[in-house]
Amino acid sequence: MRKIAVVFYKESQIYIHSLIAYVFLAVFIFLSSALFLAGFFYVGLCEMRSFFVSLPWILTILASALTMRLWAEERRSGSLALLFSLPLPPSALVWGKFWAALAFGALALLSTLALPIMLFSLGNPDPGPILGGYLGTLFYLAFLLSLGMLLSSFFEDQILAFLLTTLSGLCFIFLSQEAVVTLLEGWFPGVGLFLKKALGTAYHFRAFTKGLIRYEDLFFFLSYTFIFLYLNRLVLKDWIPLGSRWAFLLTALFLLTGNAFLNASFSQLYLGRIDLTQNQIFTPSPVTKRIFSQLKAPL
C-alpha cells in the first residue's frame, strides 16, 4: 500500500499543477450543468435524471483527457525505463495512477453538488436516485479510466490515446442504444441484445439513475475495471520482450470474451438489488408478493 501511495501522491501533484486538467474540469462542469439546467427550467421536474443520462457522453471525454498522458507520455519521454529501475512493482504503478485519476474525477463530480443543493432548496426531490446516480457515475468513471489507461499504455502519442479512448467509450454507449440494438437484431438475431447486456455501459448505468443498485450492474463495471487494470499491468510487465505479444493477446481475448459472456448471463438472472428510492417504489409490497405467490401461471 505504501508504494501505491507514493505513486498516487506523485500523480496527484501532476494533476494539481496541470493547467490542461483544470481546463477539462471547467469544460466538464459547464457542459454537465448547462445541459441539465437547459431542460430543468423547461420541464419543471425536481429531479436529476436528465443530468445523469447525459453524463456517459461527457465522462467519456473527461476520462480520455485524464488518462491520455498517463503512459503515453512516459513512453514518449523515455521515463518508463526509469520507473522500472525504481523498487516499484508494475501493479503499484498501475493502481497508483488509477487512484490518482479517479480522485481527480471524483473532484469533478463533487463540483456538481451545487445542482442537488439547488434542487433541495427549490423542492423535495427523492434523494435515492440522486445518490444512486452519483454512485453509478463513480463506477462508470472507474470503468472508463481503466480502459483509457490500458489504451494509453500502447502508444507514445497522447492525442492518439485520447481519440481511441473516446471512440471506444462511445462504442460502449452506442451498444446500449435501442436503435443500434434493433438494427443489429434485424441483421443478426440475438446479437444486438447480447452485446447490449455484455458490453453496453449505458444499459447497466440506467438503473443507478433510478435509485436502483442491481448487483449485476455492479459486477459489470467492477469486472471490466479489474480486467483492464490487470491487462495494463501485463503490458507494463512485458513491455520489452516482443515474444510475449501473442501471449498477451490470447490472455486479453480470453478474459474479455469470458467476461462478456458472464455479464450477458448475469443480466438474465436476478442477483439482488438495493432500492434507494424514498418510498421503495421498485420493491414489491408484502401484499403484492402474496398475490404473486398465489398465481398459477409464471410471471
PDB file of C-alpha atoms in Angstrom:
ATOM      1  CA  MET A   1       0.000   0.000   0.000  1.00  0.00           C
ATOM      2  CA  ARG A   2       2.856   2.398   0.752  1.00  0.00           C
ATOM      3  CA  LYS A   3       4.246   2.011  -2.769  1.00  0.00           C
ATOM      4  CA  ILE A   4       0.827   2.666  -4.262  1.00  0.00           C
ATOM      5  CA  ALA A   5       0.515   5.748  -2.051  1.00  0.00           C
ATOM      6  CA  VAL A   6       3.858   7.064  -3.363  1.00  0.00           C
ATOM      7  CA  VAL A   7       2.696   6.773  -6.984  1.00  0.00           C
ATOM      8  CA  PHE A   8      -0.691   8.213  -6.044  1.00  0.00           C
ATOM      9  CA  TYR A   9       0.914  11.276  -4.465  1.00  0.00           C
ATOM     10  CA  LYS A  10       3.204  11.842  -7.456  1.00  0.00           C
ATOM     11  CA  GLU A  11       0.361  11.619  -9.980  1.00  0.00           C
ATOM     12  CA  SER A  12      -1.944  13.758  -7.846  1.00  0.00           C
ATOM     13  CA  GLN A  13       0.656  16.509  -7.802  1.00  0.00           C
ATOM     14  CA  ILE A  14       0.819  16.380 -11.602  1.00  0.00           C
ATOM     15  CA  TYR A  15      -2.969  16.806 -11.847  1.00  0.00           C
ATOM     16  CA  ILE A  16      -2.939  19.648  -9.315  1.00  0.00           C
ATOM     17  CA  HIS A  17      -0.272  21.576 -11.194  1.00  0.00           C
ATOM     18  CA  SER A  18      -1.555  20.783 -14.698  1.00  0.00           C
ATOM     19  CA  LEU A  19      -3.370  23.593 -16.485  1.00  0.00           C
ATOM     20  CA  ILE A  20      -4.986  21.303 -19.044  1.00  0.00           C
ATOM     21  CA  ALA A  21      -6.533  19.220 -16.254  1.00  0.00           C
ATOM     22  CA  TYR A  22      -8.335  22.291 -14.937  1.00  0.00           C
ATOM     23  CA  VAL A  23      -9.406  23.226 -18.453  1.00  0.00           C
ATOM     24  CA  PHE A  24     -11.107  19.853 -18.892  1.00  0.00           C
ATOM     25  CA  LEU A  25     -12.548  20.171 -15.380  1.00  0.00           C
ATOM     26  CA  ALA A  26     -14.104  23.518 -16.282  1.00  0.00           C
ATOM     27  CA  VAL A  27     -15.451  22.097 -19.552  1.00  0.00           C
ATOM     28  CA  PHE A  28     -16.964  19.149 -17.682  1.00  0.00           C
ATOM     29  CA  ILE A  29     -18.694  21.394 -15.147  1.00  0.00           C
ATOM     30  CA  PHE A  30     -20.008  23.725 -17.836  1.00  0.00           C
ATOM     31  CA  LEU A  31     -21.323  21.019 -20.164  1.00  0.00           C
ATOM     32  CA  SER A  32     -22.926  18.843 -17.491  1.00  0.00           C
ATOM     33  CA  SER A  33     -24.556  21.779 -15.695  1.00  0.00           C
ATOM     34  CA  ALA A  34     -25.633  23.611 -18.863  1.00  0.00           C
ATOM     35  CA  LEU A  35     -27.278  20.535 -20.384  1.00  0.00           C
ATOM     36  CA  PHE A  36     -29.145  19.852 -17.153  1.00  0.00           C
ATOM     37  CA  LEU A  37     -30.296  23.404 -16.467  1.00  0.00           C
ATOM     38  CA  ALA A  38     -31.426  23.934 -20.061  1.00  0.00           C
ATOM     39  CA  GLY A  39     -34.006  21.177 -19.697  1.00  0.00           C
ATOM     40  CA  PHE A  40     -34.696  21.626 -15.985  1.00  0.00           C
ATOM     41  CA  PHE A  41     -36.386  25.030 -16.226  1.00  0.00           C
ATOM     42  CA  TYR A  42     -38.310  23.889 -19.297  1.00  0.00           C
ATOM     43  CA  VAL A  43     -39.660  20.613 -17.899  1.00  0.00           C
ATOM     44  CA  GLY A  44     -40.022  21.761 -14.301  1.00  0.00           C
ATOM     45  CA  LEU A  45     -39.333  18.394 -12.629  1.00  0.00           C
ATOM     46  CA  CYS A  46     -37.392  18.407  -9.364  1.00  0.00           C
ATOM     47  CA  GLU A  47     -35.082  15.512 -10.244  1.00  0.00           C
ATOM     48  CA  MET A  48     -31.634  14.891 -11.773  1.00  0.00           C
ATOM     49  CA  ARG A  49     -32.445  12.058 -14.181  1.00  0.00           C
ATOM     50  CA  SER A  50     -31.611  14.167 -17.245  1.00  0.00           C
ATOM     51  CA  PHE A  51     -28.292  15.190 -15.662  1.00  0.00           C
ATOM     52  CA  PHE A  52     -27.162  11.588 -15.254  1.00  0.00           C
ATOM     53  CA  VAL A  53     -28.490  10.496 -18.653  1.00  0.00           C
ATOM     54  CA  SER A  54     -26.118  12.906 -20.408  1.00  0.00           C
ATOM     55  CA  LEU A  55     -23.133  12.079 -18.181  1.00  0.00           C
ATOM     56  CA  PRO A  56     -21.865   8.972 -20.060  1.00  0.00           C
ATOM     57  CA  TRP A  57     -21.091  11.087 -23.124  1.00  0.00           C
ATOM     58  CA  ILE A  58     -19.322  13.790 -21.119  1.00  0.00           C
ATOM     59  CA  LEU A  59     -17.495  11.314 -18.875  1.00  0.00           C
ATOM     60  CA  THR A  60     -16.056   9.621 -21.954  1.00  0.00           C
ATOM     61  CA  ILE A  61     -14.292  12.837 -22.939  1.00  0.00           C
ATOM     62  CA  LEU A  62     -13.213  13.600 -19.365  1.00  0.00           C
ATOM     63  CA  ALA A  63     -11.761  10.123 -18.802  1.00  0.00           C
ATOM     64  CA  SER A  64      -9.936  10.260 -22.139  1.00  0.00           C
ATOM     65  CA  ALA A  65      -8.346  13.565 -21.142  1.00  0.00           C
ATOM     66  CA  LEU A  66      -7.331  12.280 -17.701  1.00  0.00           C
ATOM     67  CA  THR A  67      -5.699   9.095 -18.976  1.00  0.00           C
ATOM     68  CA  MET A  68      -4.189  10.063 -22.331  1.00  0.00           C
ATOM     69  CA  ARG A  69      -0.847  11.112 -20.838  1.00  0.00           C
ATOM     70  CA  LEU A  70      -0.550   8.506 -18.040  1.00  0.00           C
ATOM     71  CA  TRP A  71       1.514   6.006 -20.050  1.00  0.00           C
ATOM     72  CA  ALA A  72       1.868   7.657 -23.474  1.00  0.00           C
ATOM     73  CA  GLU A  73       3.935  10.484 -22.016  1.00  0.00           C
ATOM     74  CA  GLU A  74       6.061   8.011 -20.065  1.00  0.00           C
ATOM     75  CA  ARG A  75       6.822   6.127 -23.276  1.00  0.00           C
ATOM     76  CA  ARG A  76       7.483   9.260 -25.331  1.00  0.00           C
ATOM     77  CA  SER A  77       9.859  10.817 -22.811  1.00  0.00           C
ATOM     78  CA  GLY A  78      11.612   7.536 -22.052  1.00  0.00           C
ATOM     79  CA  SER A  79      10.832   7.771 -18.337  1.00  0.00           C
ATOM     80  CA  LEU A  80       9.126   4.366 -18.394  1.00  0.00           C
ATOM     81  CA  ALA A  81      12.520   2.697 -18.165  1.00  0.00           C
ATOM     82  CA  LEU A  82      13.345   4.955 -15.224  1.00  0.00           C
ATOM     83  CA  LEU A  83      10.162   3.877 -13.447  1.00  0.00           C
ATOM     84  CA  PHE A  84      11.153   0.232 -13.822  1.00  0.00           C
ATOM     85  CA  SER A  85      14.539   0.991 -12.288  1.00  0.00           C
ATOM     86  CA  LEU A  86      12.764   2.046  -9.084  1.00  0.00           C
ATOM     87  CA  PRO A  87      11.736  -0.532  -6.429  1.00  0.00           C
ATOM     88  CA  LEU A  88       8.124  -0.326  -7.571  1.00  0.00           C
ATOM     89  CA  PRO A  89       6.213  -3.331  -8.984  1.00  0.00           C
ATOM     90  CA  PRO A  90       4.045  -2.773 -12.097  1.00  0.00           C
ATOM     91  CA  SER A  91       0.901  -3.306 -10.026  1.00  0.00           C
ATOM     92  CA  ALA A  92       1.816  -0.375  -7.745  1.00  0.00           C
ATOM     93  CA  LEU A  93       2.366   1.863 -10.764  1.00  0.00           C
ATOM     94  CA  VAL A  94      -0.969   0.882 -12.283  1.00  0.00           C
ATOM     95  CA  TRP A  95      -3.026   1.217  -9.108  1.00  0.00           C
ATOM     96  CA  GLY A  96      -1.313   4.437  -8.042  1.00  0.00           C
ATOM     97  CA  LYS A  97      -2.030   6.144 -11.362  1.00  0.00           C
ATOM     98  CA  PHE A  98      -5.574   4.759 -11.408  1.00  0.00           C
ATOM     99  CA  TRP A  99      -6.481   6.025  -7.940  1.00  0.00           C
ATOM    100  CA  ALA A 100      -4.995   9.446  -8.717  1.00  0.00           C
ATOM    101  CA  ALA A 101      -7.081   9.751 -11.888  1.00  0.00           C
ATOM    102  CA  LEU A 102     -10.186   8.510 -10.068  1.00  0.00           C
ATOM    103  CA  ALA A 103      -9.632  11.015  -7.253  1.00  0.00           C
ATOM    104  CA  PHE A 104      -9.436  13.891  -9.741  1.00  0.00           C
ATOM    105  CA  GLY A 105     -12.547  12.569 -11.490  1.00  0.00           C
ATOM    106  CA  ALA A 106     -14.338  12.390  -8.136  1.00  0.00           C
ATOM    107  CA  LEU A 107     -13.331  16.019  -7.576  1.00  0.00           C
ATOM    108  CA  ALA A 108     -15.051  16.875 -10.864  1.00  0.00           C
ATOM    109  CA  LEU A 109     -18.210  15.148  -9.645  1.00  0.00           C
ATOM    110  CA  LEU A 110     -18.062  16.938  -6.295  1.00  0.00           C
ATOM    111  CA  SER A 111     -18.003  20.229  -8.161  1.00  0.00           C
ATOM    112  CA  THR A 112     -21.534  19.487  -9.433  1.00  0.00           C
ATOM    113  CA  LEU A 113     -23.032  19.124  -5.942  1.00  0.00           C
ATOM    114  CA  ALA A 114     -24.409  22.649  -6.301  1.00  0.00           C
ATOM    115  CA  LEU A 115     -27.117  21.144  -8.528  1.00  0.00           C
ATOM    116  CA  PRO A 116     -28.695  18.808  -5.930  1.00  0.00           C
ATOM    117  CA  ILE A 117     -28.329  21.572  -3.312  1.00  0.00           C
ATOM    118  CA  MET A 118     -30.337  23.801  -5.644  1.00  0.00           C
ATOM    119  CA  LEU A 119     -32.983  21.094  -6.060  1.00  0.00           C
ATOM    120  CA  PHE A 120     -33.438  20.632  -2.319  1.00  0.00           C
ATOM    121  CA  SER A 121     -33.748  24.381  -1.876  1.00  0.00           C
ATOM    122  CA  LEU A 122     -36.449  24.568  -4.563  1.00  0.00           C
ATOM    123  CA  GLY A 123     -38.453  21.450  -3.728  1.00  0.00           C
ATOM    124  CA  ASN A 124     -38.447  17.997  -2.200  1.00  0.00           C
ATOM    125  CA  PRO A 125     -36.671  15.643  -4.616  1.00  0.00           C
ATOM    126  CA  ASP A 126     -36.194  11.948  -3.930  1.00  0.00           C
ATOM    127  CA  PRO A 127     -32.603  11.621  -2.648  1.00  0.00           C
ATOM    128  CA  GLY A 128     -32.398   7.954  -3.684  1.00  0.00           C
ATOM    129  CA  PRO A 129     -31.997   8.459  -7.453  1.00  0.00           C
ATOM    130  CA  ILE A 130     -29.534  11.303  -6.835  1.00  0.00           C
ATOM    131  CA  LEU A 131     -27.377   9.171  -4.530  1.00  0.00           C
ATOM    132  CA  GLY A 132     -27.640   6.190  -6.882  1.00  0.00           C
ATOM    133  CA  GLY A 133     -26.750   8.353  -9.850  1.00  0.00           C
ATOM    134  CA  TYR A 134     -23.579   9.679  -8.252  1.00  0.00           C
ATOM    135  CA  LEU A 135     -22.594   6.207  -7.066  1.00  0.00           C
ATOM    136  CA  GLY A 136     -23.127   4.743 -10.528  1.00  0.00           C
ATOM    137  CA  THR A 137     -21.172   7.613 -12.054  1.00  0.00           C
ATOM    138  CA  LEU A 138     -18.149   6.695  -9.922  1.00  0.00           C
ATOM    139  CA  PHE A 139     -18.278   3.092 -11.117  1.00  0.00           C
ATOM    140  CA  TYR A 140     -18.739   4.271 -14.701  1.00  0.00           C
ATOM    141  CA  LEU A 141     -15.788   6.638 -14.357  1.00  0.00           C
ATOM    142  CA  ALA A 142     -13.608   3.841 -12.935  1.00  0.00           C
ATOM    143  CA  PHE A 143     -14.512   1.713 -15.963  1.00  0.00           C
ATOM    144  CA  LEU A 144     -13.539   4.466 -18.410  1.00  0.00           C
ATOM    145  CA  LEU A 145     -10.329   5.365 -16.584  1.00  0.00           C
ATOM    146  CA  SER A 146      -9.115   1.758 -16.539  1.00  0.00           C
ATOM    147  CA  LEU A 147      -9.927   1.471 -20.246  1.00  0.00           C
ATOM    148  CA  GLY A 148      -8.115   4.726 -21.004  1.00  0.00           C
ATOM    149  CA  MET A 149      -5.056   3.656 -19.032  1.00  0.00           C
ATOM    150  CA  LEU A 150      -4.885   0.380 -20.937  1.00  0.00           C
ATOM    151  CA  LEU A 151      -5.093   2.105 -24.320  1.00  0.00           C
ATOM    152  CA  SER A 152      -2.600   4.772 -23.269  1.00  0.00           C
ATOM    153  CA  SER A 153      -0.049   2.064 -22.433  1.00  0.00           C
ATOM    154  CA  PHE A 154       0.119   1.007 -26.093  1.00  0.00           C
ATOM    155  CA  PHE A 155       1.125   4.370 -27.600  1.00  0.00           C
ATOM    156  CA  GLU A 156       3.555   7.242 -27.314  1.00  0.00           C
ATOM    157  CA  ASP A 157       1.168   9.801 -28.837  1.00  0.00           C
ATOM    158  CA  GLN A 158      -1.231  11.328 -26.294  1.00  0.00           C
ATOM    159  CA  ILE A 159      -3.652  12.536 -28.970  1.00  0.00           C
ATOM    160  CA  LEU A 160      -3.940   9.033 -30.406  1.00  0.00           C
ATOM    161  CA  ALA A 161      -4.586   7.622 -26.934  1.00  0.00           C
ATOM    162  CA  PHE A 162      -7.244  10.309 -26.357  1.00  0.00           C
ATOM    163  CA  LEU A 163      -9.029   9.581 -29.640  1.00  0.00           C
ATOM    164  CA  LEU A 164      -9.002   5.804 -29.195  1.00  0.00           C
ATOM    165  CA  THR A 165     -10.294   6.038 -25.635  1.00  0.00           C
ATOM    166  CA  THR A 166     -13.059   8.414 -26.736  1.00  0.00           C
ATOM    167  CA  LEU A 167     -14.074   6.218 -29.667  1.00  0.00           C
ATOM    168  CA  SER A 168     -14.030   3.083 -27.502  1.00  0.00           C
ATOM    169  CA  GLY A 169     -16.145   4.742 -24.823  1.00  0.00           C
ATOM    170  CA  LEU A 170     -18.647   5.920 -27.429  1.00  0.00           C
ATOM    171  CA  CYS A 171     -18.861   2.420 -28.905  1.00  0.00           C
ATOM    172  CA  PHE A 172     -19.815   1.031 -25.496  1.00  0.00           C
ATOM    173  CA  ILE A 173     -22.554   3.673 -25.260  1.00  0.00           C
ATOM    174  CA  PHE A 174     -23.862   3.030 -28.774  1.00  0.00           C
ATOM    175  CA  LEU A 175     -24.247  -0.665 -27.989  1.00  0.00           C
ATOM    176  CA  SER A 176     -26.854   0.374 -25.397  1.00  0.00           C
ATOM    177  CA  GLN A 177     -28.919   2.479 -27.798  1.00  0.00           C
ATOM    178  CA  GLU A 178     -32.173   0.858 -28.852  1.00  0.00           C
ATOM    179  CA  ALA A 179     -31.756   1.967 -32.473  1.00  0.00           C
ATOM    180  CA  VAL A 180     -28.401   0.184 -32.690  1.00  0.00           C
ATOM    181  CA  VAL A 181     -29.726  -2.884 -30.881  1.00  0.00           C
ATOM    182  CA  THR A 182     -32.743  -3.074 -33.194  1.00  0.00           C
ATOM    183  CA  LEU A 183     -30.527  -2.692 -36.271  1.00  0.00           C
ATOM    184  CA  LEU A 184     -28.208  -5.492 -35.135  1.00  0.00           C
ATOM    185  CA  GLU A 185     -31.165  -7.699 -34.214  1.00  0.00           C
ATOM    186  CA  GLY A 186     -32.528  -7.268 -37.737  1.00  0.00           C
ATOM    187  CA  TRP A 187     -29.253  -8.426 -39.261  1.00  0.00           C
ATOM    188  CA  PHE A 188     -28.169 -10.991 -36.669  1.00  0.00           C
ATOM    189  CA  PRO A 189     -30.973 -12.100 -34.330  1.00  0.00           C
ATOM    190  CA  GLY A 190     -29.791 -12.296 -30.728  1.00  0.00           C
ATOM    191  CA  VAL A 191     -26.521 -10.448 -31.300  1.00  0.00           C
ATOM    192  CA  GLY A 192     -27.859  -6.970 -30.514  1.00  0.00           C
ATOM    193  CA  LEU A 193     -29.342  -7.985 -27.157  1.00  0.00           C
ATOM    194  CA  PHE A 194     -26.232  -9.950 -26.257  1.00  0.00           C
ATOM    195  CA  LEU A 195     -23.915  -7.013 -26.977  1.00  0.00           C
ATOM    196  CA  LYS A 196     -26.164  -4.624 -25.054  1.00  0.00           C
ATOM    197  CA  LYS A 197     -26.062  -6.777 -21.917  1.00  0.00           C
ATOM    198  CA  ALA A 198     -22.425  -7.841 -22.300  1.00  0.00           C
ATOM    199  CA  LEU A 199     -20.857  -4.507 -23.308  1.00  0.00           C
ATOM    200  CA  GLY A 200     -23.495  -1.765 -23.098  1.00  0.00           C
ATOM    201  CA  THR A 201     -22.282   0.644 -20.430  1.00  0.00           C
ATOM    202  CA  ALA A 202     -25.285   2.974 -20.634  1.00  0.00           C
ATOM    203  CA  TYR A 203     -27.615  -0.035 -20.260  1.00  0.00           C
ATOM    204  CA  HIS A 204     -26.002  -1.001 -16.945  1.00  0.00           C
ATOM    205  CA  PHE A 205     -25.843   2.636 -15.839  1.00  0.00           C
ATOM    206  CA  ARG A 206     -29.552   3.402 -16.239  1.00  0.00           C
ATOM    207  CA  ALA A 207     -30.702   1.564 -13.110  1.00  0.00           C
ATOM    208  CA  PHE A 208     -28.407   3.723 -10.952  1.00  0.00           C
ATOM    209  CA  THR A 209     -30.132   6.876 -12.231  1.00  0.00           C
ATOM    210  CA  LYS A 210     -33.453   5.476 -10.964  1.00  0.00           C
ATOM    211  CA  GLY A 211     -32.061   4.883  -7.479  1.00  0.00           C
ATOM    212  CA  LEU A 212     -31.787   1.139  -8.046  1.00  0.00           C
ATOM    213  CA  ILE A 213     -28.481  -0.628  -7.432  1.00  0.00           C
ATOM    214  CA  ARG A 214     -28.503  -4.001  -9.157  1.00  0.00           C
ATOM    215  CA  TYR A 215     -25.719  -6.422  -8.306  1.00  0.00           C
ATOM    216  CA  GLU A 216     -25.319  -7.472 -11.933  1.00  0.00           C
ATOM    217  CA  ASP A 217     -24.601  -3.829 -12.851  1.00  0.00           C
ATOM    218  CA  LEU A 218     -22.017  -3.554 -10.073  1.00  0.00           C
ATOM    219  CA  PHE A 219     -20.377  -6.731 -11.326  1.00  0.00           C
ATOM    220  CA  PHE A 220     -20.325  -5.366 -14.880  1.00  0.00           C
ATOM    221  CA  PHE A 221     -18.383  -2.212 -14.037  1.00  0.00           C
ATOM    222  CA  LEU A 222     -16.110  -3.786 -11.421  1.00  0.00           C
ATOM    223  CA  SER A 223     -15.227  -6.845 -13.501  1.00  0.00           C
ATOM    224  CA  TYR A 224     -14.226  -4.842 -16.576  1.00  0.00           C
ATOM    225  CA  THR A 225     -12.331  -2.330 -14.430  1.00  0.00           C
ATOM    226  CA  PHE A 226     -10.232  -5.052 -12.807  1.00  0.00           C
ATOM    227  CA  ILE A 227      -9.632  -6.808 -16.142  1.00  0.00           C
ATOM    228  CA  PHE A 228      -8.480  -3.595 -17.846  1.00  0.00           C
ATOM    229  CA  LEU A 229      -6.141  -2.827 -14.943  1.00  0.00           C
ATOM    230  CA  TYR A 230      -4.801  -6.385 -14.941  1.00  0.00           C
ATOM    231  CA  LEU A 231      -4.121  -6.195 -18.686  1.00  0.00           C
ATOM    232  CA  ASN A 232      -2.474  -2.822 -18.127  1.00  0.00           C
ATOM    233  CA  ARG A 233      -0.145  -4.494 -15.629  1.00  0.00           C
ATOM    234  CA  LEU A 234       0.692  -7.209 -18.151  1.00  0.00           C
ATOM    235  CA  VAL A 235       1.547  -4.595 -20.786  1.00  0.00           C
ATOM    236  CA  LEU A 236       3.953  -2.870 -18.411  1.00  0.00           C
ATOM    237  CA  LYS A 237       5.445  -6.098 -17.152  1.00  0.00           C
ATOM    238  CA  ASP A 238       6.198  -7.364 -20.666  1.00  0.00           C
ATOM    239  CA  TRP A 239       6.801  -4.074 -22.446  1.00  0.00           C
ATOM    240  CA  ILE A 240      10.308  -5.044 -23.580  1.00  0.00           C
ATOM    241  CA  PRO A 241      10.079  -8.718 -24.769  1.00  0.00           C
ATOM    242  CA  LEU A 242       8.436  -8.874 -28.192  1.00  0.00           C
ATOM    243  CA  GLY A 243       7.746 -12.598 -27.928  1.00  0.00           C
ATOM    244  CA  SER A 244       5.135 -12.017 -25.216  1.00  0.00           C
ATOM    245  CA  ARG A 245       2.745 -10.141 -27.503  1.00  0.00           C
ATOM    246  CA  TRP A 246       0.874 -13.232 -28.655  1.00  0.00           C
ATOM    247  CA  ALA A 247       0.543 -14.439 -25.082  1.00  0.00           C
ATOM    248  CA  PHE A 248      -0.870 -11.059 -24.099  1.00  0.00           C
ATOM    249  CA  LEU A 249      -3.350 -11.038 -26.991  1.00  0.00           C
ATOM    250  CA  LEU A 250      -4.592 -14.538 -26.138  1.00  0.00           C
ATOM    251  CA  THR A 251      -4.913 -13.629 -22.462  1.00  0.00           C
ATOM    252  CA  ALA A 252      -6.801 -10.432 -23.273  1.00  0.00           C
ATOM    253  CA  LEU A 253      -9.114 -12.244 -25.688  1.00  0.00           C
ATOM    254  CA  PHE A 254      -9.849 -14.982 -23.162  1.00  0.00           C
ATOM    255  CA  LEU A 255     -10.550 -12.584 -20.275  1.00  0.00           C
ATOM    256  CA  LEU A 256     -12.646 -10.091 -22.228  1.00  0.00           C
ATOM    257  CA  THR A 257     -14.663 -12.710 -24.099  1.00  0.00           C
ATOM    258  CA  GLY A 258     -15.274 -14.760 -20.973  1.00  0.00           C
ATOM    259  CA  ASN A 259     -16.311 -11.681 -19.020  1.00  0.00           C
ATOM    260  CA  ALA A 260     -18.662 -10.589 -21.813  1.00  0.00           C
ATOM    261  CA  PHE A 261     -20.479 -13.944 -21.753  1.00  0.00           C
ATOM    262  CA  LEU A 262     -20.518 -13.879 -17.948  1.00  0.00           C
ATOM    263  CA  ASN A 263     -22.112 -10.422 -17.856  1.00  0.00           C
ATOM    264  CA  ALA A 264     -24.658 -11.374 -20.516  1.00  0.00           C
ATOM    265  CA  SER A 265     -25.590 -14.426 -18.427  1.00  0.00           C
ATOM    266  CA  PHE A 266     -25.842 -12.464 -15.169  1.00  0.00           C
ATOM    267  CA  SER A 267     -28.143  -9.930 -16.862  1.00  0.00           C
ATOM    268  CA  GLN A 268     -30.637 -12.745 -17.384  1.00  0.00           C
ATOM    269  CA  LEU A 269     -30.650 -13.611 -13.690  1.00  0.00           C
ATOM    270  CA  TYR A 270     -31.939 -11.838 -10.598  1.00  0.00           C
ATOM    271  CA  LEU A 271     -28.875 -11.413  -8.409  1.00  0.00           C
ATOM    272  CA  GLY A 272     -30.479  -8.995  -5.985  1.00  0.00           C
ATOM    273  CA  ARG A 273     -30.683  -5.222  -5.729  1.00  0.00           C
ATOM    274  CA  ILE A 274     -30.819  -2.298  -3.326  1.00  0.00           C
ATOM    275  CA  ASP A 275     -33.759   0.109  -3.676  1.00  0.00           C
ATOM    276  CA  LEU A 276     -32.643   3.615  -2.652  1.00  0.00           C
ATOM    277  CA  THR A 277     -35.883   5.378  -3.607  1.00  0.00           C
ATOM    278  CA  GLN A 278     -37.761   7.199  -0.889  1.00  0.00           C
ATOM    279  CA  ASN A 279     -40.892   5.042  -0.955  1.00  0.00           C
ATOM    280  CA  GLN A 280     -39.207   1.833  -2.170  1.00  0.00           C
ATOM    281  CA  ILE A 281     -41.103   2.129  -5.461  1.00  0.00           C
ATOM    282  CA  PHE A 282     -39.124  -0.701  -7.077  1.00  0.00           C
ATOM    283  CA  THR A 283     -39.704  -3.108  -4.170  1.00  0.00           C
ATOM    284  CA  PRO A 284     -42.948  -5.163  -4.167  1.00  0.00           C
ATOM    285  CA  SER A 285     -45.003  -4.775  -1.008  1.00  0.00           C
ATOM    286  CA  PRO A 286     -45.857  -7.837   1.146  1.00  0.00           C
ATOM    287  CA  VAL A 287     -49.390  -7.819  -0.282  1.00  0.00           C
ATOM    288  CA  THR A 288     -48.059  -7.816  -3.851  1.00  0.00           C
ATOM    289  CA  LYS A 289     -45.684 -10.668  -3.043  1.00  0.00           C
ATOM    290  CA  ARG A 290     -48.580 -12.657  -1.550  1.00  0.00           C
ATOM    291  CA  ILE A 291     -50.643 -12.121  -4.707  1.00  0.00           C
ATOM    292  CA  PHE A 292     -47.720 -13.158  -6.906  1.00  0.00           C
ATOM    293  CA  SER A 293     -47.191 -16.325  -4.874  1.00  0.00           C
ATOM    294  CA  GLN A 294     -50.802 -17.369  -5.475  1.00  0.00           C
ATOM    295  CA  LEU A 295     -50.612 -17.050  -9.256  1.00  0.00           C
ATOM    296  CA  LYS A 296     -50.589 -20.375 -11.080  1.00  0.00           C
ATOM    297  CA  ALA A 297     -49.179 -19.010 -14.333  1.00  0.00           C
ATOM    298  CA  PRO A 298     -45.497 -17.994 -14.388  1.00  0.00           C
ATOM    299  CA  LEU A 299     -44.914 -14.244 -14.071  1.00  0.00           C
TER     300      LEU A 299
END
